Amino acid sequence: MIKLSKASKMPCRSWSLQALVTCPASKDKNGELVPACKGCYATTGNYNFPNVKAPRQHNQEDWKREDWVSDFIAELDNDRYFRWFDSGDMYNIKLAEKMLAIMEATPWVKHWLPTRMHKFEKFQAVIAKMEALPNVVVRLSGDEIDGTVIEGNTTSTIIAFADDDVAENVTVCGAYERDGKCGSCRACWSKDVEVVAYPAHGRKMLGLIARQAA
C-alpha cells in the first residue's frame, strides 16, 4: 500500500522515510553527522510521534514490492506537483531506479527530489537520468549551514537568516514570510532556479548555528 505524507508547509504530497536511518550521506568521512543533518528538523517534534513514524517505517519495506512502481504511478494520477522525501533519502540504488521509473511514467507530475546521495558515485548515473527528464528537478543538498553553494545544475544550501547576503544565482526560500508555507511559490520545482537557500528554522538548527558562530 502506498502511504504518502502531506506536510503542512507543502502544496503537495510526498513520500518519505525515517531521517538519518536512511540517510547514509548524512555522515562525513569520519562518521560524524554533517552540520545540515545535525540540525535536521525531521528528528524533532511531531516526527518523533509513533503515528508519524509508522508510515515512514512502512515505506522502508513497501518499496521492495514487485508492484510498488505500478501502484505508485496509479496513486499519482491526480497529482501535479510531488516531493520526494520530506525526511529520509534514496539510500538504496534499487530504490533510486524505481523512483526513476515512476518519474518517467508520470510526465504530468513535476517531481522535486532533494538528496545528498550525489556524493556516492554509484548514484550519479541514475541522478543524471532523473535530471534529464523535463518534469524532474533533483536538488542536490549541501552539507553546510553557512550558505556554501555546491556544484550542480540545481542545488540547495542553508543560511542562518533570510536577510543574509547571497550570490546572484541564489533564491532565498520565502516561506518564512508566509508562516512557514510555500504558498504559490514553486521555486524548488523549477529548473530555472539554480540554488535555493533555506533560512534556518527550528530550535535545533538555530541552536547549532548560534554555537557555531560563538
Tab-separated table of N, CA, C and O in Angstrom, residues 18-116:
chain	number	residue	atom	x	y	z
A	18	GLN	N	12.367	7.292	7.294
A	18	GLN	CA	12.894	7.800	8.557
A	18	GLN	C	14.207	8.548	8.337
A	18	GLN	O	15.107	8.051	7.662
A	19	ALA	N	14.283	9.735	8.889
A	19	ALA	CA	15.501	10.539	8.778
A	19	ALA	C	16.678	9.823	9.433
A	19	ALA	O	16.511	9.066	10.398
A	20	LEU	N	17.859	10.079	8.906
A	20	LEU	CA	19.153	9.555	9.375
A	20	LEU	C	19.286	8.056	9.149
A	20	LEU	O	20.295	7.596	8.615
A	21	VAL	N	18.278	7.273	9.525
A	21	VAL	CA	18.334	5.821	9.332
A	21	VAL	C	18.532	5.494	7.850
A	21	VAL	O	19.219	4.530	7.499
A	22	THR	N	17.915	6.296	6.991
A	22	THR	CA	18.006	6.069	5.547
A	22	THR	C	18.803	7.181	4.860
A	22	THR	O	18.586	7.467	3.683
A	23	CYS	N	19.710	7.783	5.597
A	23	CYS	CA	20.497	8.897	5.066
A	23	CYS	C	21.996	8.621	5.210
A	23	CYS	O	22.685	9.252	6.020
A	24	PRO	N	22.540	7.682	4.430
A	24	PRO	CA	23.967	7.377	4.554
A	24	PRO	C	24.865	8.568	4.243
A	24	PRO	O	25.977	8.662	4.754
A	25	ALA	N	24.378	9.504	3.419
A	25	ALA	CA	25.190	10.670	3.064
A	25	ALA	C	25.117	11.769	4.126
A	25	ALA	O	25.684	12.841	3.940
A	26	SER	N	24.424	11.486	5.221
A	26	SER	CA	24.342	12.474	6.305
A	26	SER	C	25.628	12.507	7.135
A	26	SER	O	25.811	13.414	7.943
A	27	LYS	N	26.519	11.542	6.908
A	27	LYS	CA	27.749	11.465	7.698
A	27	LYS	C	28.974	11.780	6.840
A	27	LYS	O	29.008	11.467	5.653
A	28	ASP	N	29.959	12.403	7.476
A	28	ASP	CA	31.201	12.702	6.770
A	28	ASP	C	32.134	11.498	6.812
A	28	ASP	O	31.772	10.432	7.318
A	29	LYS	N	33.347	11.650	6.297
A	29	LYS	CA	34.284	10.522	6.209
A	29	LYS	C	34.720	10.009	7.571
A	29	LYS	O	35.234	8.887	7.685
A	30	ASN	N	34.490	10.799	8.625
A	30	ASN	CA	34.830	10.374	9.987
A	30	ASN	C	33.646	9.771	10.724
A	30	ASN	O	33.748	9.433	11.908
A	31	GLY	N	32.515	9.657	10.030
A	31	GLY	CA	31.333	9.074	10.647
A	31	GLY	C	30.518	10.053	11.474
A	31	GLY	O	29.571	9.649	12.155
A	32	GLU	N	30.860	11.335	11.381
A	32	GLU	CA	30.122	12.372	12.110
A	32	GLU	C	29.034	12.969	11.219
A	32	GLU	O	29.219	13.103	10.005
A	33	LEU	N	27.909	13.328	11.819
A	33	LEU	CA	26.860	13.979	11.050
A	33	LEU	C	27.360	15.307	10.499
A	33	LEU	O	28.024	16.067	11.204
A	34	VAL	N	27.043	15.582	9.232
A	34	VAL	CA	27.400	16.874	8.654
A	34	VAL	C	26.530	17.944	9.309
A	34	VAL	O	25.461	17.642	9.845
A	35	PRO	N	26.965	19.202	9.309
A	35	PRO	CA	26.217	20.253	10.007
A	35	PRO	C	24.737	20.321	9.650
A	35	PRO	O	23.876	20.458	10.538
A	36	ALA	N	24.401	20.221	8.369
A	36	ALA	CA	22.998	20.334	7.959
A	36	ALA	C	22.141	19.231	8.555
A	36	ALA	O	20.939	19.421	8.793
A	37	CYS	N	22.748	18.075	8.802
A	37	CYS	CA	21.991	16.941	9.339
A	37	CYS	C	21.972	16.933	10.864
A	37	CYS	O	21.087	16.329	11.472
A	38	LYS	N	22.937	17.587	11.469
A	38	LYS	CA	22.915	17.711	12.927
A	38	LYS	C	21.688	18.479	13.390
A	38	LYS	O	21.156	18.231	14.472
A	39	GLY	N	21.250	19.421	12.562
A	39	GLY	CA	20.093	20.229	12.925
A	39	GLY	C	18.819	19.803	12.221
A	39	GLY	O	17.877	20.590	12.122
A	40	CYS	N	18.758	18.584	11.723
A	40	CYS	CA	17.630	18.104	10.908
A	40	CYS	C	16.290	18.244	11.632
A	40	CYS	O	16.105	17.703	12.725
A	41	TYR	N	15.347	18.938	10.989
A	41	TYR	CA	14.015	19.139	11.564
A	41	TYR	C	13.240	17.828	11.673
A	41	TYR	O	12.347	17.690	12.507
A	42	ALA	N	13.571	16.847	10.826
A	42	ALA	CA	12.825	15.594	10.787
A	42	ALA	C	13.225	14.636	11.897
A	42	ALA	O	12.794	13.474	11.913
A	43	THR	N	14.046	15.097	12.836
A	43	THR	CA	14.396	14.283	14.011
A	43	THR	C	13.804	14.899	15.273
A	43	THR	O	14.124	14.465	16.375
A	44	THR	N	12.955	15.912	15.122
A	44	THR	CA	12.406	16.618	16.277
A	44	THR	C	10.885	16.693	16.208
A	44	THR	O	10.266	16.350	15.190
A	45	GLY	N	10.285	17.145	17.287
A	45	GLY	CA	8.852	17.444	17.330
A	45	GLY	C	7.955	16.311	16.888
A	45	GLY	O	8.127	15.160	17.299
A	46	ASN	N	7.000	16.645	16.006
A	46	ASN	CA	5.996	15.673	15.575
A	46	ASN	C	6.597	14.450	14.896
A	46	ASN	O	5.978	13.378	14.871
A	47	TYR	N	7.796	14.604	14.330
A	47	TYR	CA	8.414	13.471	13.623
A	47	TYR	C	8.749	12.312	14.555
A	47	TYR	O	9.020	11.205	14.092
A	48	ASN	N	8.732	12.560	15.859
A	48	ASN	CA	9.032	11.505	16.822
A	48	ASN	C	7.791	10.766	17.305
A	48	ASN	O	7.903	9.772	18.022
A	49	PHE	N	6.609	11.229	16.921
A	49	PHE	CA	5.378	10.569	17.350
A	49	PHE	C	5.230	9.234	16.613
A	49	PHE	O	5.500	9.145	15.408
A	50	PRO	N	4.792	8.194	17.311
A	50	PRO	CA	4.645	6.870	16.686
A	50	PRO	C	3.779	6.880	15.431
A	50	PRO	O	4.083	6.194	14.457
A	51	ASN	N	2.692	7.661	15.428
A	51	ASN	CA	1.802	7.671	14.264
A	51	ASN	C	2.442	8.363	13.059
A	51	ASN	O	2.047	8.134	11.914
A	52	VAL	N	3.439	9.215	13.302
A	52	VAL	CA	4.171	9.870	12.212
A	52	VAL	C	5.286	8.955	11.714
A	52	VAL	O	5.566	8.882	10.508
A	53	LYS	N	5.920	8.248	12.635
A	53	LYS	CA	6.978	7.311	12.258
A	53	LYS	C	6.440	6.125	11.466
A	53	LYS	O	7.116	5.609	10.561
A	54	ALA	N	5.231	5.684	11.801
A	54	ALA	CA	4.687	4.442	11.240
A	54	ALA	C	4.700	4.393	9.712
A	54	ALA	O	5.189	3.412	9.134
A	55	PRO	N	4.181	5.407	9.002
A	55	PRO	CA	4.205	5.313	7.530
A	55	PRO	C	5.612	5.317	6.956
A	55	PRO	O	5.875	4.677	5.930
A	56	ARG	N	6.543	6.003	7.605
A	56	ARG	CA	7.921	6.030	7.120
A	56	ARG	C	8.588	4.672	7.299
A	56	ARG	O	9.349	4.224	6.445
A	57	GLN	N	8.279	4.024	8.407
A	57	GLN	CA	8.804	2.679	8.625
A	57	GLN	C	8.168	1.694	7.648
A	57	GLN	O	8.841	0.799	7.124
A	58	HIS	N	6.888	1.868	7.385
A	58	HIS	CA	6.193	1.043	6.399
A	58	HIS	C	6.828	1.196	5.025
A	58	HIS	O	7.082	0.209	4.315
A	59	ASN	N	7.107	2.439	4.646
A	59	ASN	CA	7.656	2.720	3.315
A	59	ASN	C	9.022	2.080	3.099
A	59	ASN	O	9.375	1.723	1.971
A	60	GLN	N	9.775	1.924	4.182
A	60	GLN	CA	11.117	1.366	4.054
A	60	GLN	C	11.095	-0.086	3.582
A	60	GLN	O	12.056	-0.572	2.981
A	61	GLU	N	9.999	-0.776	3.837
A	61	GLU	CA	9.846	-2.142	3.347
A	61	GLU	C	8.956	-2.200	2.112
A	61	GLU	O	9.163	-3.009	1.216
A	62	ASP	N	7.977	-1.309	2.049
A	62	ASP	CA	6.970	-1.373	0.997
A	62	ASP	C	7.560	-1.180	-0.394
A	62	ASP	O	7.081	-1.782	-1.375
A	63	TRP	N	8.592	-0.323	-0.528
A	63	TRP	CA	9.141	-0.035	-1.858
A	63	TRP	C	9.761	-1.269	-2.519
A	63	TRP	O	9.965	-1.288	-3.741
A	64	LYS	N	10.016	-2.304	-1.751
A	64	LYS	CA	10.650	-3.504	-2.279
A	64	LYS	C	9.651	-4.424	-2.988
A	64	LYS	O	10.057	-5.389	-3.643
A	65	ARG	N	8.354	-4.117	-2.867
A	65	ARG	CA	7.320	-4.935	-3.507
A	65	ARG	C	7.435	-4.905	-5.025
A	65	ARG	O	7.798	-3.884	-5.621
A	66	GLU	N	7.055	-6.000	-5.666
A	66	GLU	CA	7.108	-6.090	-7.125
A	66	GLU	C	6.176	-5.077	-7.784
A	66	GLU	O	6.485	-4.528	-8.849
A	67	ASP	N	5.014	-4.826	-7.169
A	67	ASP	CA	4.013	-3.934	-7.762
A	67	ASP	C	4.132	-2.496	-7.283
A	67	ASP	O	3.268	-1.666	-7.594
A	68	TRP	N	5.175	-2.178	-6.536
A	68	TRP	CA	5.274	-0.841	-5.939
A	68	TRP	C	5.285	0.259	-6.994
A	68	TRP	O	4.589	1.263	-6.861
A	69	VAL	N	6.042	0.087	-8.057
A	69	VAL	CA	6.134	1.125	-9.095
A	69	VAL	C	4.775	1.364	-9.743
A	69	VAL	O	4.325	2.511	-9.871
A	70	SER	N	4.099	0.314	-10.162
A	70	SER	CA	2.799	0.476	-10.824
A	70	SER	C	1.766	1.056	-9.862
A	70	SER	O	0.940	1.895	-10.264
A	71	ASP	N	1.799	0.644	-8.597
A	71	ASP	CA	0.877	1.199	-7.610
A	71	ASP	C	1.144	2.683	-7.385
A	71	ASP	O	0.211	3.481	-7.225
A	72	PHE	N	2.421	3.068	-7.385
A	72	PHE	CA	2.789	4.464	-7.154
A	72	PHE	C	2.329	5.333	-8.326
A	72	PHE	O	1.792	6.435	-8.138
A	73	ILE	N	2.531	4.842	-9.533
A	73	ILE	CA	2.109	5.579	-10.723
A	73	ILE	C	0.603	5.834	-10.685
A	73	ILE	O	0.124	6.942	-10.968
A	74	ALA	N	-0.159	4.809	-10.315
A	74	ALA	CA	-1.611	4.951	-10.212
A	74	ALA	C	-1.989	5.955	-9.132
A	74	ALA	O	-2.932	6.738	-9.289
A	75	GLU	N	-1.252	5.969	-8.026
A	75	GLU	CA	-1.529	6.872	-6.908
A	75	GLU	C	-1.336	8.333	-7.316
A	75	GLU	O	-2.015	9.228	-6.790
A	76	LEU	N	-0.445	8.595	-8.249
A	76	LEU	CA	-0.144	9.966	-8.659
A	76	LEU	C	-1.032	10.465	-9.801
A	76	LEU	O	-0.766	11.525	-10.375
A	77	ASP	N	-2.082	9.754	-10.089
A	77	ASP	CA	-2.933	10.068	-11.232
A	77	ASP	C	-3.428	11.511	-11.241
A	77	ASP	O	-3.516	12.145	-12.296
A	78	ASN	N	-3.763	12.049	-10.060
A	78	ASN	CA	-4.321	13.402	-9.983
A	78	ASN	C	-3.351	14.435	-9.422
A	78	ASN	O	-3.743	15.583	-9.179
A	79	ASP	N	-2.113	14.048	-9.198
A	79	ASP	CA	-1.122	14.975	-8.650
A	79	ASP	C	-0.467	15.772	-9.768
A	79	ASP	O	-0.232	15.250	-10.859
A	80	ARG	N	-0.148	17.026	-9.480
A	80	ARG	CA	0.559	17.864	-10.451
A	80	ARG	C	1.946	18.247	-9.941
A	80	ARG	O	2.844	18.516	-10.730
A	81	TYR	N	2.112	18.295	-8.651
A	81	TYR	CA	3.410	18.523	-8.016
A	81	TYR	C	3.621	17.421	-6.994
A	81	TYR	O	2.674	16.956	-6.347
A	82	PHE	N	4.886	17.017	-6.836
A	82	PHE	CA	5.202	15.957	-5.872
A	82	PHE	C	6.591	16.187	-5.313
A	82	PHE	O	7.498	16.628	-6.027
A	83	ARG	N	6.738	15.910	-4.022
A	83	ARG	CA	8.056	15.999	-3.394
A	83	ARG	C	8.463	14.626	-2.880
A	83	ARG	O	7.697	13.947	-2.189
A	84	TRP	N	9.665	14.237	-3.211
A	84	TRP	CA	10.248	13.041	-2.621
A	84	TRP	C	10.988	13.448	-1.343
A	84	TRP	O	11.780	14.388	-1.361
A	85	PHE	N	10.709	12.756	-0.252
A	85	PHE	CA	11.486	12.878	0.992
A	85	PHE	C	11.383	14.226	1.708
A	85	PHE	O	12.247	15.078	1.562
A	86	ASP	N	10.312	14.401	2.483
A	86	ASP	CA	10.378	15.483	3.464
A	86	ASP	C	11.171	14.990	4.666
A	86	ASP	O	11.508	15.764	5.567
A	87	SER	N	11.505	13.706	4.668
A	87	SER	CA	12.518	13.144	5.573
A	87	SER	C	13.073	11.881	4.927
A	87	SER	O	12.391	11.213	4.158
A	88	GLY	N	14.330	11.575	5.228
A	88	GLY	CA	14.973	10.412	4.633
A	88	GLY	C	15.597	10.732	3.278
A	88	GLY	O	15.620	11.875	2.839
A	89	ASP	N	16.101	9.672	2.619
A	89	ASP	CA	16.767	9.847	1.329
A	89	ASP	C	16.725	8.520	0.576
A	89	ASP	O	16.385	7.472	1.144
A	90	MET	N	17.088	8.535	-0.700
A	90	MET	CA	17.038	7.311	-1.522
A	90	MET	C	18.314	6.498	-1.275
A	90	MET	O	19.201	6.427	-2.119
A	91	TYR	N	18.342	5.855	-0.139
A	91	TYR	CA	19.532	5.191	0.390
A	91	TYR	C	19.958	3.947	-0.378
A	91	TYR	O	21.065	3.438	-0.190
A	92	ASN	N	19.101	3.429	-1.252
A	92	ASN	CA	19.366	2.172	-1.951
A	92	ASN	C	19.287	2.415	-3.454
A	92	ASN	O	18.346	3.050	-3.934
A	93	ILE	N	20.251	1.929	-4.223
A	93	ILE	CA	20.277	2.174	-5.657
A	93	ILE	C	19.056	1.559	-6.348
A	93	ILE	O	18.534	2.115	-7.332
A	94	LYS	N	18.552	0.452	-5.834
A	94	LYS	CA	17.356	-0.161	-6.424
A	94	LYS	C	16.135	0.728	-6.203
A	94	LYS	O	15.265	0.828	-7.074
A	95	LEU	N	16.074	1.377	-5.051
A	95	LEU	CA	15.002	2.338	-4.794
A	95	LEU	C	15.118	3.502	-5.779
A	95	LEU	O	14.122	3.940	-6.370
A	96	ALA	N	16.328	4.002	-5.984
A	96	ALA	CA	16.545	5.114	-6.902
A	96	ALA	C	16.094	4.751	-8.320
A	96	ALA	O	15.468	5.560	-9.017
A	97	GLU	N	16.378	3.539	-8.740
A	97	GLU	CA	15.994	3.105	-10.084
A	97	GLU	C	14.478	2.999	-10.214
A	97	GLU	O	13.897	3.333	-11.264
A	98	LYS	N	13.818	2.559	-9.150
A	98	LYS	CA	12.350	2.502	-9.165
A	98	LYS	C	11.755	3.908	-9.190
A	98	LYS	O	10.753	4.159	-9.878
A	99	MET	N	12.362	4.824	-8.454
A	99	MET	CA	11.898	6.211	-8.472
A	99	MET	C	12.011	6.802	-9.872
A	99	MET	O	11.115	7.513	-10.330
A	100	LEU	N	13.112	6.513	-10.544
A	100	LEU	CA	13.301	6.967	-11.918
A	100	LEU	C	12.185	6.443	-12.820
A	100	LEU	O	11.637	7.195	-13.655
A	101	ALA	N	11.827	5.186	-12.664
A	101	ALA	CA	10.758	4.590	-13.477
A	101	ALA	C	9.434	5.308	-13.238
A	101	ALA	O	8.663	5.547	-14.185
A	102	ILE	N	9.177	5.689	-11.995
A	102	ILE	CA	7.947	6.424	-11.658
A	102	ILE	C	7.969	7.805	-12.298
A	102	ILE	O	6.981	8.260	-12.877
A	103	MET	N	9.096	8.487	-12.204
A	103	MET	CA	9.221	9.816	-12.801
A	103	MET	C	9.008	9.766	-14.309
A	103	MET	O	8.333	10.628	-14.890
A	104	GLU	N	9.578	8.760	-14.961
A	104	GLU	CA	9.455	8.620	-16.411
A	104	GLU	C	8.008	8.368	-16.820
A	104	GLU	O	7.558	8.831	-17.874
A	105	ALA	N	7.277	7.641	-15.969
A	105	ALA	CA	5.906	7.240	-16.304
A	105	ALA	C	4.850	8.256	-15.890
A	105	ALA	O	3.663	8.055	-16.173
A	106	THR	N	5.267	9.353	-15.246
A	106	THR	CA	4.305	10.365	-14.782
A	106	THR	C	4.711	11.748	-15.277
A	106	THR	O	5.007	12.648	-14.479
A	107	PRO	N	4.704	11.976	-16.582
A	107	PRO	CA	5.149	13.268	-17.120
A	107	PRO	C	4.243	14.433	-16.731
A	107	PRO	O	4.653	15.594	-16.857
A	108	TRP	N	3.032	14.148	-16.270
A	108	TRP	CA	2.110	15.208	-15.842
A	108	TRP	C	2.443	15.734	-14.439
A	108	TRP	O	1.892	16.734	-13.987
A	109	VAL	N	3.360	15.062	-13.755
A	109	VAL	CA	3.735	15.452	-12.388
A	109	VAL	C	5.106	16.133	-12.413
A	109	VAL	O	6.047	15.627	-13.029
A	110	LYS	N	5.204	17.265	-11.732
A	110	LYS	CA	6.509	17.897	-11.538
A	110	LYS	C	7.094	17.344	-10.234
A	110	LYS	O	6.553	17.575	-9.162
A	111	HIS	N	8.187	16.607	-10.354
A	111	HIS	CA	8.827	15.969	-9.220
A	111	HIS	C	9.984	16.825	-8.707
A	111	HIS	O	10.802	17.310	-9.495
A	112	TRP	N	10.061	16.958	-7.397
A	112	TRP	CA	11.206	17.621	-6.750
A	112	TRP	C	11.845	16.596	-5.822
A	112	TRP	O	11.195	16.050	-4.935
A	113	LEU	N	13.121	16.346	-6.053
A	113	LEU	CA	13.876	15.391	-5.238
A	113	LEU	C	15.078	16.074	-4.596
A	113	LEU	O	16.070	16.355	-5.272
A	114	PRO	N	15.012	16.379	-3.297
A	114	PRO	CA	16.199	16.837	-2.584
A	114	PRO	C	17.003	15.610	-2.140
A	114	PRO	O	16.431	14.650	-1.614
A	115	THR	N	18.308	15.612	-2.352
A	115	THR	CA	19.096	14.436	-1.992
A	115	THR	C	20.561	14.777	-1.743
A	115	THR	O	21.099	15.729	-2.328
A	116	ARG	N	21.179	13.987	-0.889
A	116	ARG	CA	22.629	14.049	-0.682
A	116	ARG	C	23.336	12.854	-1.310
A	116	ARG	O	24.553	12.753	-1.241
